[in-house]
Amino acid sequence: MDEFKSEYYTSWSDYQQNNEVQEDAADLIETNTQPYEEEVFDFTMWLVF
Amino acid sequence: MSAMAEQSKERNQLFIDLDEGRIPKRVPVHTWMDVTYVMQYAGVDVRRAQWNLETLKEMIEIAAKTFQSDVEPATVTRLMPVYNILGAVNFVMGSSGQIQHPNTVGMYPEEYDELIADPYKFTHDKVLPRLYKNLDTTPAKRAMVFSKAMKVYNDYYSQIFPHIAMVSQKYGLASGRVACQTIAPFDHLADQYRSFSGISADIRRYPEKVIEACEAILPMMVKAGIKPWSSPQARTFIPLHMAPYLRTKDFEEFYWPTFKKLIEQLAAAGAPALLFVEHDWTRFLDYLNELPAGTQMMFEYGDPKLIKEKVGKKHIISGLYPLTLLGKGTKQECIDKAKELVDILAPGGNYIFSFDKVAIFLQDAKPENLIAVNEFVKEYAQY
């Protein structure tokens, strides 16, 4: 499935592309970044459902 | 294993058997009621209770132990404190304390190209400030209002969902049947963006734009409908709205293509759908039968025999019991109706007993009748 794209949504691959991600901490950075992106997405959808 | 844990396991197995294409030990019973129905039953002030997280949690527990459903029946879908912070115009509290959904317009017809270019950005830039007036302000203030509202949303649901899981275990119920929600692209465009009257005009004036918009919205709806915890037992709930109001030709052109893609993509991702088939879909039963096998369909209206024949071999059927009979019928009349439906829909499996609507008002569904019917089905509908 294609990755979801929007100017206002930062996927993990977008994040890696736009930031210098410390390789040996990438897993920790992802788990402390991506869930919050997803929470904003989920909340946004709740507002229009 | 405790007695309640054993009961939860047995009840979960009823749904697992259905989802895996086996005939369960008996027909599972899944009743849906808005938490405000439980508030009325418990005699609390609905207008005040909508603002109180602890009361919401009490209502969830009362529902779990009272209404004889195999799954927690109370649903908490609308949060007044969030709407208050946002200045919602699309969800407002009525005089009885119920949260009502007035007809609203979040998007104008000249904005189709902007929506099609980036639906998520468009939602934030244009739709939300129209539906939530406190977001119609400076960027800094908008960010603050959004943050406050999202904090309340998370505070509430981070307690409500674990509470539902806890009371389900405490009272030996099955796990929740819903993982998340999404919407058919055409319904999404109609519901809070263009409105019923707006979309009805648009399919005549800008048919290509409507089709393009549905295609553009589809990836956002797919994303909304898949969660890491999605499974055949924890499904993606999709209430269906507009199809019965469309001519068949318009349904085929505007509604069906992206709706079908949505359900197929969800199923392929391990997130099968639980459709609430609102109003009368009799004209579209053959289409529904084309959806991936094992889609659950909770029907509001229709001929149970025809539905069983057309879609009941491939899909899981629920609904069709007229909830309002519980409000005006005698206990025996209510039980007789349940027997009639079970006799039609249960043979061969693929059936969950549900009412045709979510219970909202106490006068529409007398609790004593609702409980009697659920008890009867659990006793009678054994395989």
Short mmCIF file of C-alpha atoms in Angstrom, two decimals:
data_model
loop_
_atom_site.label_atom_id
_atom_site.label_comp_id
_atom_site.label_asym_id
_atom_site.label_seq_id
_atom_site.Cartn_x
_atom_site.Cartn_y
_atom_site.Cartn_z
CA MET A 1 0.00 0.00 0.00
CA ASP A 2 1.25 3.49 -0.87
CA GLU A 3 2.45 5.66 1.99
CA PHE A 4 0.00 8.43 2.94
CA LYS A 5 1.21 11.82 1.68
CA SER A 6 0.28 15.36 2.73
CA GLU A 7 2.11 18.62 3.29
CA TYR A 8 0.78 18.47 6.87
CA TYR A 9 1.66 14.83 7.60
CA THR A 10 5.21 13.68 8.25
CA SER A 11 5.70 9.97 7.75
CA TRP A 12 8.77 8.32 9.26
CA SER A 13 10.43 8.18 5.86
CA ASP A 14 9.70 11.91 5.36
CA TYR A 15 11.16 12.56 8.80
CA GLN A 16 14.33 10.64 8.02
CA GLN A 17 14.71 12.51 4.76
CA ASN A 18 14.33 15.92 6.37
CA ASN A 19 16.34 15.36 9.53
CA GLU A 20 19.73 14.01 10.46
CA VAL A 21 18.68 10.88 12.30
CA GLN A 22 21.30 9.37 14.59
CA GLU A 23 21.51 5.84 13.22
CA ASP A 24 22.03 3.95 16.48
CA ALA A 25 19.04 5.68 18.06
CA ALA A 26 16.72 5.66 15.04
CA ASP A 27 14.34 3.12 16.63
CA LEU A 28 13.99 5.29 19.75
CA ILE A 29 13.56 8.46 17.77
CA GLU A 30 10.84 6.81 15.68
CA THR A 31 8.91 5.55 18.72
CA ASN A 32 9.14 9.02 20.26
CA THR A 33 8.11 10.86 17.12
CA GLN A 34 5.74 8.90 14.92
CA PRO A 35 3.01 8.03 17.45
CA TYR A 36 2.39 11.76 17.99
CA GLU A 37 2.05 12.36 14.27
CA GLU A 38 -0.50 9.53 14.22
CA GLU A 39 -2.37 10.97 17.21
CA VAL A 40 -2.81 14.30 15.43
CA PHE A 41 -4.06 12.44 12.36
CA ASP A 42 -6.51 10.36 14.42
CA PHE A 43 -7.81 13.41 16.28
CA THR A 44 -8.25 15.29 13.00
CA MET A 45 -10.30 12.45 11.58
CA TRP A 46 -12.45 12.29 14.74
CA LEU A 47 -13.25 15.96 14.23
CA VAL A 48 -14.64 15.36 10.74
CA PHE A 49 -16.30 11.94 11.28
CA MET B 1 -8.93 -19.20 35.29
CA SER B 2 -11.66 -17.25 37.10
CA ALA B 3 -15.32 -17.78 36.21
CA MET B 4 -15.51 -14.35 34.54
CA ALA B 5 -12.31 -14.96 32.54
CA GLU B 6 -13.77 -18.28 31.39
CA GLN B 7 -16.97 -16.52 30.35
CA SER B 8 -15.00 -13.88 28.41
CA LYS B 9 -13.08 -16.62 26.66
CA GLU B 10 -16.28 -18.44 25.67
CA ARG B 11 -17.86 -15.25 24.41
CA ASN B 12 -14.76 -14.28 22.43
CA GLN B 13 -14.80 -17.74 20.87
CA LEU B 14 -18.32 -17.12 19.51
CA PHE B 15 -16.99 -14.19 17.47
CA ILE B 16 -13.73 -15.91 16.50
CA ASP B 17 -15.73 -18.86 15.13
CA LEU B 18 -17.88 -16.50 13.07
CA ASP B 19 -14.92 -14.53 11.78
CA GLU B 20 -13.13 -17.72 10.79
CA GLY B 21 -16.15 -19.12 8.94
CA ARG B 22 -17.29 -21.68 11.53
CA ILE B 23 -20.70 -22.01 13.13
CA PRO B 24 -20.39 -20.87 16.76
CA LYS B 25 -21.93 -22.59 19.77
CA ARG B 26 -24.74 -20.04 19.72
CA VAL B 27 -25.65 -16.73 18.05
CA PRO B 28 -23.65 -13.92 19.68
CA VAL B 29 -25.57 -10.90 20.94
CA HIS B 30 -24.14 -7.45 20.34
CA THR B 31 -26.27 -4.53 21.49
CA TRP B 32 -25.26 -0.97 20.67
CA MET B 33 -26.38 1.95 22.82
CA ASP B 34 -25.22 5.51 23.13
CA VAL B 35 -23.92 6.24 26.61
CA THR B 36 -26.77 8.78 27.00
CA TYR B 37 -29.26 5.87 26.87
CA VAL B 38 -27.53 4.43 29.94
CA MET B 39 -27.62 7.87 31.60
CA GLN B 40 -31.41 7.97 31.17
CA TYR B 41 -31.70 4.40 32.48
CA ALA B 42 -29.58 5.30 35.53
CA GLY B 43 -31.60 8.47 36.15
CA VAL B 44 -28.67 10.87 35.98
CA ASP B 45 -28.89 14.37 34.50
CA VAL B 46 -27.70 13.93 30.90
CA ARG B 47 -26.79 17.62 30.54
CA ARG B 48 -24.37 17.39 33.48
CA ALA B 49 -23.16 13.84 32.83
CA GLN B 50 -21.86 14.79 29.37
CA TRP B 51 -19.21 16.87 31.16
CA ASN B 52 -18.12 14.27 33.68
CA LEU B 53 -15.56 11.58 32.85
CA GLU B 54 -16.24 9.67 36.08
CA THR B 55 -19.98 9.51 35.27
CA LEU B 56 -19.21 8.27 31.76
CA LYS B 57 -17.13 5.49 33.29
CA GLU B 58 -19.92 4.62 35.75
CA MET B 59 -22.36 4.38 32.83
CA ILE B 60 -20.04 2.02 30.95
CA GLU B 61 -20.00 -0.30 33.96
CA ILE B 62 -23.79 -0.14 34.44
CA ALA B 63 -24.25 -1.06 30.76
CA ALA B 64 -21.81 -3.96 31.00
CA LYS B 65 -23.62 -5.59 33.91
CA THR B 66 -27.22 -4.79 32.96
CA PHE B 67 -28.16 -5.26 29.32
CA GLN B 68 -27.19 -8.88 28.62
CA SER B 69 -25.06 -8.10 25.56
CA ASP B 70 -22.05 -10.31 24.86
CA VAL B 71 -20.03 -7.14 24.15
CA GLU B 72 -19.96 -3.89 26.16
CA PRO B 73 -23.00 -2.12 24.70
CA ALA B 74 -22.30 1.52 25.66
CA THR B 75 -20.50 3.68 23.11
CA VAL B 76 -18.93 7.05 23.89
CA THR B 77 -18.47 8.80 20.57
CA ARG B 78 -19.03 12.48 21.32
CA LEU B 79 -17.09 14.45 23.93
CA MET B 80 -18.71 17.71 25.02
CA PRO B 81 -15.57 19.17 26.68
CA VAL B 82 -13.69 18.85 23.37
CA TYR B 83 -16.49 20.46 21.35
CA ASN B 84 -16.74 23.26 23.91
CA ILE B 85 -13.05 24.19 23.62
CA LEU B 86 -13.28 24.15 19.82
CA GLY B 87 -16.53 26.15 19.61
CA ALA B 88 -18.13 23.36 17.55
CA VAL B 89 -21.00 24.28 15.25
CA ASN B 90 -21.32 20.73 13.86
CA PHE B 91 -21.94 19.04 17.24
CA VAL B 92 -24.02 20.98 19.76
CA MET B 93 -25.85 19.98 22.93
CA GLY B 94 -29.64 20.01 22.69
CA SER B 95 -32.02 20.86 25.52
CA SER B 96 -32.23 17.19 26.59
CA GLY B 97 -28.44 16.93 26.87
CA GLN B 98 -28.07 14.87 23.68
CA ILE B 99 -25.33 16.04 21.31
CA GLN B 100 -26.95 16.89 17.99
CA HIS B 101 -25.42 17.21 14.52
CA PRO B 102 -26.90 20.16 12.58
CA ASN B 103 -26.45 20.34 8.81
CA THR B 104 -23.14 22.18 8.26
CA VAL B 105 -20.96 23.12 5.29
CA GLY B 106 -17.18 22.81 5.66
CA MET B 107 -16.31 23.24 1.99
CA TYR B 108 -17.59 25.40 -0.89
CA PRO B 109 -18.06 24.13 -4.46
CA GLU B 110 -15.28 26.33 -5.87
CA GLU B 111 -12.78 24.58 -3.57
CA TYR B 112 -12.74 21.12 -5.18
CA ASP B 113 -9.28 21.60 -6.73
CA GLU B 114 -7.81 22.59 -3.37
CA LEU B 115 -9.34 19.54 -1.69
CA ILE B 116 -8.14 17.24 -4.48
CA ALA B 117 -4.56 18.59 -4.25
CA ASP B 118 -4.17 17.67 -0.55
CA PRO B 119 -7.30 16.57 1.37
CA TYR B 120 -5.58 16.47 4.80
CA LYS B 121 -4.13 19.98 4.43
CA PHE B 122 -7.45 21.24 3.10
CA THR B 123 -9.23 19.74 6.11
CA HIS B 124 -6.98 21.70 8.48
CA ASP B 125 -6.88 24.94 6.47
CA LYS B 126 -10.51 25.22 5.41
CA VAL B 127 -12.88 22.65 6.89
CA LEU B 128 -11.95 22.67 10.56
CA PRO B 129 -12.12 26.48 11.02
CA ARG B 130 -15.64 26.43 9.56
CA LEU B 131 -16.88 23.55 11.71
CA TYR B 132 -15.07 24.71 14.87
CA LYS B 133 -15.28 28.50 15.19
CA ASN B 134 -12.54 28.81 17.82
CA LEU B 135 -10.08 27.51 15.19
CA ASP B 136 -11.03 30.40 12.90
CA THR B 137 -8.41 32.70 14.35
CA THR B 138 -4.71 33.56 14.12
CA PRO B 139 -2.29 30.65 13.50
CA ALA B 140 -0.86 30.88 17.03
CA LYS B 141 -4.25 30.92 18.72
CA ARG B 142 -5.47 28.12 16.43
CA ALA B 143 -2.53 25.97 17.48
CA MET B 144 -3.32 26.60 21.15
CA VAL B 145 -7.02 25.77 20.76
CA PHE B 146 -6.23 22.61 18.77
CA SER B 147 -3.67 21.53 21.41
CA LYS B 148 -6.08 22.06 24.29
CA ALA B 149 -8.85 20.14 22.53
CA MET B 150 -6.57 17.26 21.62
CA LYS B 151 -5.28 17.08 25.21
CA VAL B 152 -8.86 16.70 26.50
CA TYR B 153 -9.64 14.13 23.80
CA ASN B 154 -6.60 12.07 24.80
CA ASP B 155 -7.28 12.46 28.54
CA TYR B 156 -10.83 11.16 28.07
CA TYR B 157 -10.19 8.27 25.71
CA SER B 158 -7.01 7.18 27.50
CA GLN B 159 -9.33 6.42 30.43
CA ILE B 160 -12.49 5.34 28.60
CA PHE B 161 -10.97 2.60 26.41
CA PRO B 162 -9.01 0.88 29.22
CA HIS B 163 -12.13 1.18 31.40
CA ILE B 164 -14.22 -0.61 28.76
CA ALA B 165 -11.59 -3.38 28.61
CA MET B 166 -11.53 -3.61 32.41
CA VAL B 167 -15.32 -3.86 32.87
CA SER B 168 -15.55 -6.32 29.98
CA GLN B 169 -13.20 -8.63 31.88
CA LYS B 170 -14.94 -7.94 35.20
CA TYR B 171 -18.34 -8.99 33.82
CA GLY B 172 -17.14 -11.77 31.52
CA LEU B 173 -17.90 -10.00 28.23
CA ALA B 174 -16.16 -10.46 24.90
CA SER B 175 -13.59 -7.91 23.77
CA GLY B 176 -14.75 -4.83 21.87
CA ARG B 177 -15.71 -5.48 18.27
CA VAL B 178 -14.42 -2.14 16.90
CA ALA B 179 -10.78 -1.05 16.46
CA CYS B 180 -11.41 2.28 14.77
CA GLN B 181 -13.69 4.12 12.37
CA THR B 182 -13.50 5.40 8.84
CA ILE B 183 -16.01 6.65 6.24
CA ALA B 184 -16.78 5.86 2.60
CA PRO B 185 -15.13 8.63 0.50
CA PHE B 186 -18.41 9.88 -0.99
CA ASP B 187 -20.04 9.97 2.47
CA HIS B 188 -17.02 11.83 3.83
CA LEU B 189 -17.36 14.44 1.12
CA ALA B 190 -21.10 14.72 1.75
CA ASP B 191 -21.30 14.59 5.56
CA GLN B 192 -19.33 17.52 6.91
CA TYR B 193 -17.69 19.01 3.83
CA ARG B 194 -20.36 19.69 1.18
CA SER B 195 -23.53 18.71 3.12
CA PHE B 196 -26.45 16.64 1.82
CA SER B 197 -27.89 19.40 -0.36
CA GLY B 198 -24.44 20.55 -1.52
CA ILE B 199 -23.31 17.13 -2.76
CA SER B 200 -26.69 16.53 -4.40
CA ALA B 201 -26.16 19.67 -6.52
CA ASP B 202 -22.45 18.92 -7.14
CA ILE B 203 -23.05 15.54 -8.80
CA ARG B 204 -25.05 17.41 -11.45
CA ARG B 205 -22.85 20.51 -11.78
CA TYR B 206 -19.33 19.12 -11.26
CA PRO B 207 -19.49 15.33 -11.71
CA GLU B 208 -15.82 14.93 -12.67
CA LYS B 209 -14.68 16.95 -9.64
CA VAL B 210 -16.78 14.80 -7.30
CA ILE B 211 -15.22 11.62 -8.72
CA GLU B 212 -11.72 13.11 -8.46
CA ALA B 213 -12.40 14.25 -4.91
CA CYS B 214 -13.52 10.74 -3.85
CA GLU B 215 -10.33 9.29 -5.33
CA ALA B 216 -8.22 11.94 -3.56
CA ILE B 217 -9.93 11.31 -0.20
CA LEU B 218 -9.58 7.51 -0.45
CA PRO B 219 -5.97 7.21 0.89
CA MET B 220 -6.90 9.33 3.94
CA MET B 221 -9.91 7.09 4.63
CA VAL B 222 -7.79 3.95 4.22
CA LYS B 223 -5.22 5.31 6.65
CA ALA B 224 -7.94 6.18 9.19
CA GLY B 225 -9.30 2.64 8.96
CA ILE B 226 -6.14 0.67 9.75
CA LYS B 227 -4.63 0.43 13.22
CA PRO B 228 -1.82 -1.78 14.53
CA TRP B 229 -4.45 -3.62 16.62
CA SER B 230 -6.93 -4.14 13.74
CA SER B 231 -8.08 -7.74 13.27
CA PRO B 232 -11.18 -9.72 12.24
CA GLN B 233 -12.34 -9.42 15.87
CA ALA B 234 -11.45 -5.70 16.20
CA ARG B 235 -12.88 -4.24 13.03
CA THR B 236 -13.10 -0.95 11.23
CA PHE B 237 -16.53 0.56 11.83
CA ILE B 238 -18.00 2.35 8.80
CA PRO B 239 -21.45 3.95 9.01
CA LEU B 240 -22.87 4.24 5.47
CA HIS B 241 -25.05 7.24 4.74
CA MET B 242 -25.74 8.53 1.23
CA ALA B 243 -26.24 5.53 -1.07
CA PRO B 244 -30.00 5.04 -0.49
CA TYR B 245 -30.56 8.68 -1.45
CA LEU B 246 -28.79 8.26 -4.82
CA ARG B 247 -30.19 7.01 -8.11
CA THR B 248 -28.67 3.63 -8.97
CA LYS B 249 -26.74 5.17 -11.87
CA ASP B 250 -25.26 7.82 -9.55
CA PHE B 251 -24.42 5.18 -6.95
CA GLU B 252 -22.50 3.24 -9.58
CA GLU B 253 -20.66 6.31 -10.80
CA PHE B 254 -19.94 8.27 -7.62
CA TYR B 255 -20.33 6.07 -4.53
CA TRP B 256 -19.45 2.48 -5.31
CA PRO B 257 -15.97 2.64 -6.94
CA THR B 258 -14.08 4.26 -4.04
CA PHE B 259 -16.23 2.56 -1.40
CA LYS B 260 -15.34 -0.85 -2.84
CA LYS B 261 -11.65 0.07 -3.05
CA LEU B 262 -11.74 1.21 0.58
CA ILE B 263 -13.20 -2.07 1.86
CA GLU B 264 -10.83 -4.14 -0.29
CA GLN B 265 -7.76 -2.23 0.88
CA LEU B 266 -8.81 -2.49 4.52
CA ALA B 267 -9.41 -6.24 4.20
CA ALA B 268 -6.04 -6.70 2.49
CA ALA B 269 -4.39 -4.89 5.40
CA GLY B 270 -6.04 -7.20 7.97
CA ALA B 271 -8.67 -4.63 8.99
CA PRO B 272 -12.02 -6.09 7.88
CA ALA B 273 -15.00 -3.78 7.99
CA LEU B 274 -18.06 -3.65 10.19
CA LEU B 275 -20.55 -1.72 8.07
CA PHE B 276 -23.56 -0.01 9.58
CA VAL B 277 -25.80 -0.20 6.52
CA GLU B 278 -28.05 2.76 7.26
CA HIS B 279 -31.49 3.15 5.69
CA ASP B 280 -32.59 0.78 2.91
CA TRP B 281 -29.88 -0.82 0.73
CA THR B 282 -32.16 -3.39 -0.95
CA ARG B 283 -31.25 -2.01 -4.40
CA PHE B 284 -27.57 -2.53 -3.69
CA LEU B 285 -27.43 -6.02 -2.11
CA ASP B 286 -25.70 -7.52 -5.16
CA TYR B 287 -23.02 -4.86 -4.87
CA LEU B 288 -22.52 -5.58 -1.17
CA ASN B 289 -22.06 -9.24 -2.02
CA GLU B 290 -19.02 -8.29 -4.14
CA LEU B 291 -17.14 -7.03 -1.06
CA PRO B 292 -14.41 -9.22 0.51
CA ALA B 293 -15.82 -12.33 2.22
CA GLY B 294 -16.52 -12.00 5.92
CA THR B 295 -17.40 -8.30 5.89
CA GLN B 296 -19.83 -7.67 8.75
CA MET B 297 -22.99 -5.77 7.79
CA MET B 298 -25.38 -4.37 10.37
CA PHE B 299 -28.57 -3.63 8.46
CA GLU B 300 -31.10 -1.01 9.46
CA TYR B 301 -33.90 -1.95 7.04
CA GLY B 302 -34.72 -4.64 4.51
CA ASP B 303 -36.27 -8.06 4.03
CA PRO B 304 -34.32 -10.47 6.26
CA LYS B 305 -34.97 -13.43 3.93
CA LEU B 306 -33.69 -11.55 0.91
CA ILE B 307 -30.65 -10.24 2.79
CA LYS B 308 -29.83 -13.72 4.09
CA GLU B 309 -30.15 -15.13 0.58
CA LYS B 310 -28.20 -12.39 -1.21
CA VAL B 311 -25.34 -11.61 1.19
CA GLY B 312 -25.68 -13.98 4.17
CA LYS B 313 -23.69 -16.83 2.68
CA LYS B 314 -20.56 -14.76 2.14
CA HIS B 315 -20.83 -12.08 4.84
CA ILE B 316 -21.72 -11.74 8.53
CA ILE B 317 -25.19 -10.24 8.98
CA SER B 318 -26.50 -8.33 11.99
CA GLY B 319 -29.17 -5.74 12.74
CA LEU B 320 -32.72 -5.78 11.32
CA TYR B 321 -34.53 -6.15 14.67
CA PRO B 322 -36.72 -3.00 14.93
CA LEU B 323 -35.48 -1.28 18.07
CA THR B 324 -38.65 0.78 18.39
CA LEU B 325 -40.69 -2.41 18.96
CA LEU B 326 -38.94 -2.52 22.35
CA GLY B 327 -40.56 0.83 23.12
CA LYS B 328 -44.14 -0.01 22.26
CA GLY B 329 -44.41 -3.81 22.22
CA THR B 330 -45.22 -6.21 25.04
CA LYS B 331 -42.45 -8.46 26.31
CA GLN B 332 -43.97 -11.42 24.45
CA GLU B 333 -44.30 -9.48 21.18
CA CYS B 334 -40.64 -8.46 21.45
CA ILE B 335 -39.53 -12.05 22.06
CA ASP B 336 -41.71 -13.34 19.21
CA LYS B 337 -40.02 -10.89 16.83
CA ALA B 338 -36.59 -12.05 17.98
CA LYS B 339 -37.58 -15.67 17.37
CA GLU B 340 -38.84 -14.81 13.89
CA LEU B 341 -35.53 -13.12 12.94
CA VAL B 342 -33.33 -15.80 14.51
CA ASP B 343 -35.24 -18.50 12.61
CA ILE B 344 -34.51 -16.71 9.34
CA LEU B 345 -31.00 -15.40 9.91
CA ALA B 346 -29.25 -17.92 12.18
CA PRO B 347 -29.29 -21.13 10.05
CA GLY B 348 -25.85 -21.76 8.60
CA GLY B 349 -24.12 -19.23 10.87
CA ASN B 350 -22.80 -15.82 9.74
CA TYR B 351 -25.19 -14.05 12.11
CA ILE B 352 -24.83 -11.73 15.12
CA PHE B 353 -28.03 -10.65 16.87
CA SER B 354 -28.27 -6.86 16.97
CA PHE B 355 -31.00 -4.27 16.85
CA ASP B 356 -31.38 -2.14 13.73
CA LYS B 357 -30.25 1.06 15.43
CA VAL B 358 -28.12 2.31 18.29
CA ALA B 359 -30.40 2.86 21.31
CA ILE B 360 -30.45 6.55 22.20
CA PHE B 361 -33.78 7.41 23.82
CA LEU B 362 -35.24 5.39 26.68
CA GLN B 363 -38.79 5.69 25.29
CA ASP B 364 -37.67 4.02 22.02
CA ALA B 365 -36.45 0.90 23.80
CA LYS B 366 -37.81 -0.12 27.21
CA PRO B 367 -34.84 -1.59 29.09
CA GLU B 368 -36.91 -4.51 30.43
CA ASN B 369 -37.87 -5.51 26.87
CA LEU B 370 -34.31 -5.12 25.61
CA ILE B 371 -32.96 -7.32 28.40
CA ALA B 372 -35.71 -9.94 27.89
CA VAL B 373 -34.95 -10.16 24.15
CA ASN B 374 -31.19 -10.51 24.67
CA GLU B 375 -31.72 -13.20 27.33
CA PHE B 376 -34.12 -15.03 25.03
CA VAL B 377 -31.72 -15.02 22.07
CA LYS B 378 -28.83 -16.36 24.14
CA GLU B 379 -31.04 -19.18 25.38
CA TYR B 380 -32.88 -19.95 22.13
CA ALA B 381 -30.30 -19.39 19.39
CA GLN B 382 -28.07 -22.38 20.15
CA TYR B 383 -26.54 -24.35 17.29
#
